[in-house]
Amino acid sequence: MALAYNLDEIAARELKPALLELEGISRNTIEAHYKLYQGYIAKRNEILGKLADVDLSTANQVYSELRALKVDLTFAVGGIKNHELYFDHLGGIGGDPTGAFAGLLVRDFGSSDAWRADLKATGLAARGWAWTAYDWDERGLFNYIGDAQNTFPVWNATPLVALDVYEHAYFIDFGTDRAGYIEAFFNNLDFGVVNGLVDAYGIPT
Ligand SMILES: [Fe+2]
């Protein structure tokens, strides 16, 4: 189906089998979480389909079809990008960061432990996401807060770690113990994937 702006429909990435065998984060949680991700994909396609036929002459900041579609498109696309990174870099063995990423953490946070403590606290302070991203203007890593799929990312920064702290990410396994979930997140991180991103994006080390 032809979508707006010459874009094509996209499909959900397959769920890596390793995600069903995480330590502390259950198969139930991952399967439910993956369904939410599939929902973001479906809504992205649906919204872009509708944007192909939207009447630009009715654009209005209080309410208009264009406004509604474009605002919620950012939620859907944010949900896709956030979850693709989240699922991509889980399934590892955690432990101490390795490689180029470890070097960046020492340079920008002082130590891996300081990065970890800051990201954990950032995740406890967020209502949706905490990301470790490289800001190309500041030339450094920073742990950012997001309160929704589409709030607070900054321009010209590349996320390398995405910590989902929406309750759907942990409530089945941890109840209100978000800190326990964040520890489990660290224990399942695949730093090889993170280092692959540092390399693929050409982040200066
Ligand atoms: Fe999520």
Tab-separated table of C-alpha atoms and ligand atoms in Angstrom:
chain	number	residue	atom	x	y	z
A	1	MET	CA	0.000	0.000	0.000
A	2	ALA	CA	1.315	3.457	-0.886
A	3	LEU	CA	1.898	5.651	2.137
A	4	ALA	CA	2.477	9.375	2.424
A	5	TYR	CA	5.811	10.984	1.498
A	6	ASN	CA	6.914	8.031	-0.641
A	7	LEU	CA	7.290	5.879	2.449
A	8	ASP	CA	6.633	2.157	2.471
A	9	GLU	CA	4.887	-0.008	4.967
A	10	ILE	CA	7.284	-1.579	7.433
A	11	ALA	CA	7.079	-4.865	9.329
A	12	ALA	CA	8.009	-5.677	12.906
A	13	ARG	CA	11.476	-7.122	13.400
A	14	GLU	CA	11.452	-10.706	14.605
A	15	LEU	CA	11.804	-11.354	18.284
A	16	LYS	CA	15.248	-12.763	19.079
A	17	PRO	CA	14.904	-16.165	20.806
A	18	ALA	CA	17.423	-15.055	23.462
A	19	LEU	CA	14.876	-12.514	24.685
A	20	LEU	CA	12.651	-15.339	25.885
A	21	GLU	CA	15.435	-16.613	28.169
A	22	LEU	CA	16.432	-13.472	30.021
A	23	GLU	CA	17.524	-13.481	33.626
A	24	GLY	CA	14.824	-11.885	35.784
A	25	ILE	CA	12.657	-10.599	32.920
A	26	SER	CA	10.113	-13.288	32.087
A	27	ARG	CA	8.947	-14.672	28.774
A	28	ASN	CA	5.461	-13.367	29.658
A	29	THR	CA	6.765	-9.832	29.965
A	30	ILE	CA	8.747	-10.015	26.736
A	31	GLU	CA	5.882	-11.525	24.743
A	32	ALA	CA	3.445	-8.872	25.980
A	33	HIS	CA	6.043	-6.178	25.361
A	34	TYR	CA	6.668	-7.420	21.826
A	35	LYS	CA	2.932	-7.131	21.104
A	36	LEU	CA	3.051	-3.475	22.120
A	37	TYR	CA	5.958	-2.971	19.714
A	38	GLN	CA	3.961	-4.616	16.922
A	39	GLY	CA	1.203	-2.138	17.752
A	40	TYR	CA	3.542	0.806	17.159
A	41	ILE	CA	4.467	-0.626	13.767
A	42	ALA	CA	0.807	-1.035	12.796
A	43	LYS	CA	-0.076	2.490	13.891
A	44	ARG	CA	2.914	3.994	12.060
A	45	ASN	CA	1.707	2.345	8.865
A	46	GLU	CA	-1.905	3.352	9.488
A	47	ILE	CA	-1.068	6.989	10.226
A	48	LEU	CA	1.176	7.346	7.179
A	49	GLY	CA	-1.598	5.823	5.080
A	50	LYS	CA	-3.998	8.467	6.327
A	51	LEU	CA	-1.488	11.276	5.824
A	52	ALA	CA	-1.464	10.420	2.120
A	53	ASP	CA	-5.028	11.716	1.861
A	54	VAL	CA	-5.074	14.455	4.466
A	55	ASP	CA	-6.490	17.858	3.525
A	56	LEU	CA	-3.649	20.336	4.144
A	57	SER	CA	-6.021	23.296	3.831
A	58	THR	CA	-7.709	22.395	7.131
A	59	ALA	CA	-4.489	22.539	9.188
A	60	ASN	CA	-5.162	24.060	12.601
A	61	GLN	CA	-3.192	24.079	15.849
A	62	VAL	CA	-6.206	23.528	18.140
A	63	TYR	CA	-7.459	20.521	16.259
A	64	SER	CA	-7.031	19.315	12.739
A	65	GLU	CA	-6.598	15.968	11.105
A	66	LEU	CA	-3.049	16.883	10.075
A	67	ARG	CA	-2.159	17.850	13.641
A	68	ALA	CA	-3.663	14.698	15.163
A	69	LEU	CA	-1.921	12.440	12.672
A	70	LYS	CA	1.471	14.147	12.912
A	71	VAL	CA	1.505	14.327	16.719
A	72	ASP	CA	0.623	10.682	17.102
A	73	LEU	CA	2.991	9.639	14.330
A	74	THR	CA	5.854	10.768	16.561
A	75	PHE	CA	4.520	8.545	19.349
A	76	ALA	CA	4.347	5.541	17.033
A	77	VAL	CA	7.753	6.120	15.435
A	78	GLY	CA	9.334	6.839	18.809
A	79	GLY	CA	7.831	3.593	20.085
A	80	ILE	CA	9.395	1.731	17.182
A	81	LYS	CA	12.870	3.228	17.475
A	82	ASN	CA	12.964	2.946	21.264
A	83	HIS	CA	11.850	-0.674	21.313
A	84	GLU	CA	14.054	-1.804	18.436
A	85	LEU	CA	17.079	-0.588	20.372
A	86	TYR	CA	15.752	-2.042	23.639
A	87	PHE	CA	15.142	-5.506	22.192
A	88	ASP	CA	18.330	-5.392	20.146
A	89	HIS	CA	20.684	-4.875	23.073
A	90	LEU	CA	19.053	-7.278	25.523
A	91	GLY	CA	19.925	-10.968	25.501
A	92	GLY	CA	23.531	-10.483	26.615
A	93	ILE	CA	25.362	-11.377	29.778
A	94	GLY	CA	25.629	-7.943	31.405
A	95	GLY	CA	28.683	-7.478	33.577
A	96	ASP	CA	31.179	-4.703	33.058
A	97	PRO	CA	30.969	-2.708	29.823
A	98	THR	CA	33.641	-3.609	27.293
A	99	GLY	CA	35.443	-2.173	24.290
A	100	ALA	CA	35.040	1.335	22.933
A	101	PHE	CA	31.849	1.929	24.894
A	102	ALA	CA	33.686	1.258	28.167
A	103	GLY	CA	36.288	3.848	27.133
A	104	LEU	CA	33.588	6.427	26.411
A	105	LEU	CA	32.042	5.813	29.831
A	106	VAL	CA	35.342	6.425	31.600
A	107	ARG	CA	35.907	9.595	29.573
A	108	ASP	CA	32.412	11.064	30.009
A	109	PHE	CA	31.242	9.725	33.376
A	110	GLY	CA	34.534	8.985	35.128
A	111	SER	CA	33.868	5.240	35.333
A	112	SER	CA	31.477	2.514	34.209
A	113	ASP	CA	30.058	2.382	37.718
A	114	ALA	CA	29.320	6.109	37.674
A	115	TRP	CA	27.522	5.721	34.322
A	116	ARG	CA	25.522	2.817	35.667
A	117	ALA	CA	24.529	4.689	38.845
A	118	ASP	CA	23.508	7.736	36.808
A	119	LEU	CA	21.484	5.710	34.296
A	120	LYS	CA	19.758	3.790	37.088
A	121	ALA	CA	18.807	7.020	38.862
A	122	THR	CA	17.721	8.557	35.552
A	123	GLY	CA	15.488	5.526	34.990
A	124	LEU	CA	13.964	5.959	38.439
A	125	ALA	CA	13.335	9.633	37.671
A	126	ALA	CA	11.730	8.988	34.264
A	127	ARG	CA	8.137	8.133	33.357
A	128	GLY	CA	8.921	6.278	30.166
A	129	TRP	CA	12.524	5.976	29.098
A	130	ALA	CA	16.114	6.671	30.025
A	131	TRP	CA	18.665	6.714	27.212
A	132	THR	CA	22.422	6.903	27.053
A	133	ALA	CA	23.052	8.903	23.921
A	134	TYR	CA	26.018	10.521	22.204
A	135	ASP	CA	25.429	14.228	21.550
A	136	TRP	CA	27.350	15.217	18.427
A	137	ASP	CA	27.375	18.896	19.427
A	138	GLU	CA	28.505	18.386	23.026
A	139	ARG	CA	30.752	15.536	21.814
A	140	GLY	CA	29.912	13.342	24.746
A	141	LEU	CA	27.559	10.824	26.280
A	142	PHE	CA	24.665	11.853	28.494
A	143	ASN	CA	21.842	9.939	30.183
A	144	TYR	CA	18.608	11.543	29.008
A	145	ILE	CA	15.088	11.266	30.438
A	146	GLY	CA	11.993	10.599	28.360
A	147	ASP	CA	8.481	10.690	29.772
A	148	ALA	CA	6.832	9.109	26.729
A	149	GLN	CA	7.766	7.539	23.404
A	150	ASN	CA	7.960	11.014	21.910
A	151	THR	CA	9.100	13.386	24.624
A	152	PHE	CA	12.489	14.886	25.474
A	153	PRO	CA	14.965	13.365	23.011
A	154	VAL	CA	17.306	16.098	21.789
A	155	TRP	CA	18.349	16.773	18.205
A	156	ASN	CA	21.635	15.519	16.872
A	157	ALA	CA	22.129	12.886	19.519
A	158	THR	CA	22.378	9.154	18.891
A	159	PRO	CA	20.984	6.734	21.474
A	160	LEU	CA	23.221	3.789	22.345
A	161	VAL	CA	21.345	2.387	25.341
A	162	ALA	CA	17.558	2.514	25.778
A	163	LEU	CA	16.142	1.654	29.193
A	164	ASP	CA	12.363	1.201	29.098
A	165	VAL	CA	10.835	2.166	32.441
A	166	TYR	CA	7.204	2.124	31.420
A	167	GLU	CA	5.410	-0.154	33.887
A	168	HIS	CA	4.645	-2.650	31.104
A	169	ALA	CA	8.389	-3.380	30.996
A	170	TYR	CA	8.530	-4.760	34.535
A	171	PHE	CA	5.263	-4.857	36.469
A	172	ILE	CA	4.549	-8.542	35.787
A	173	ASP	CA	7.932	-9.556	37.189
A	174	PHE	CA	8.770	-6.871	39.717
A	175	GLY	CA	5.538	-5.158	40.742
A	176	THR	CA	6.496	-1.668	41.888
A	177	ASP	CA	10.180	-2.592	42.355
A	178	ARG	CA	11.505	-0.653	39.401
A	179	ALA	CA	15.013	-0.580	40.849
A	180	GLY	CA	15.068	-4.386	40.808
A	181	TYR	CA	13.993	-4.372	37.173
A	182	ILE	CA	16.717	-1.883	36.256
A	183	GLU	CA	19.305	-4.214	37.834
A	184	ALA	CA	17.900	-7.055	35.714
A	185	PHE	CA	18.119	-4.825	32.635
A	186	PHE	CA	21.833	-4.254	33.273
A	187	ASN	CA	22.353	-7.988	33.868
A	188	ASN	CA	20.958	-8.798	30.410
A	189	LEU	CA	22.637	-6.046	28.420
A	190	ASP	CA	24.737	-7.067	25.431
A	191	PHE	CA	27.648	-4.649	25.306
A	192	GLY	CA	28.726	-6.200	22.026
A	193	VAL	CA	25.595	-4.719	20.442
A	194	VAL	CA	26.294	-1.327	22.036
A	195	ASN	CA	29.877	-1.402	20.743
A	196	GLY	CA	28.522	-2.301	17.317
A	197	LEU	CA	26.498	0.917	17.381
A	198	VAL	CA	29.506	2.991	18.479
A	199	ASP	CA	31.349	1.546	15.509
A	200	ALA	CA	28.493	1.780	12.980
A	201	TYR	CA	27.813	5.440	13.785
A	202	GLY	CA	31.497	6.344	13.812
A	203	ILE	CA	31.320	7.851	17.280
A	204	PRO	CA	34.775	9.275	18.052
A	205	THR	CA	36.468	7.310	20.823
B	1	FE	FE	7.997	-0.591	26.169
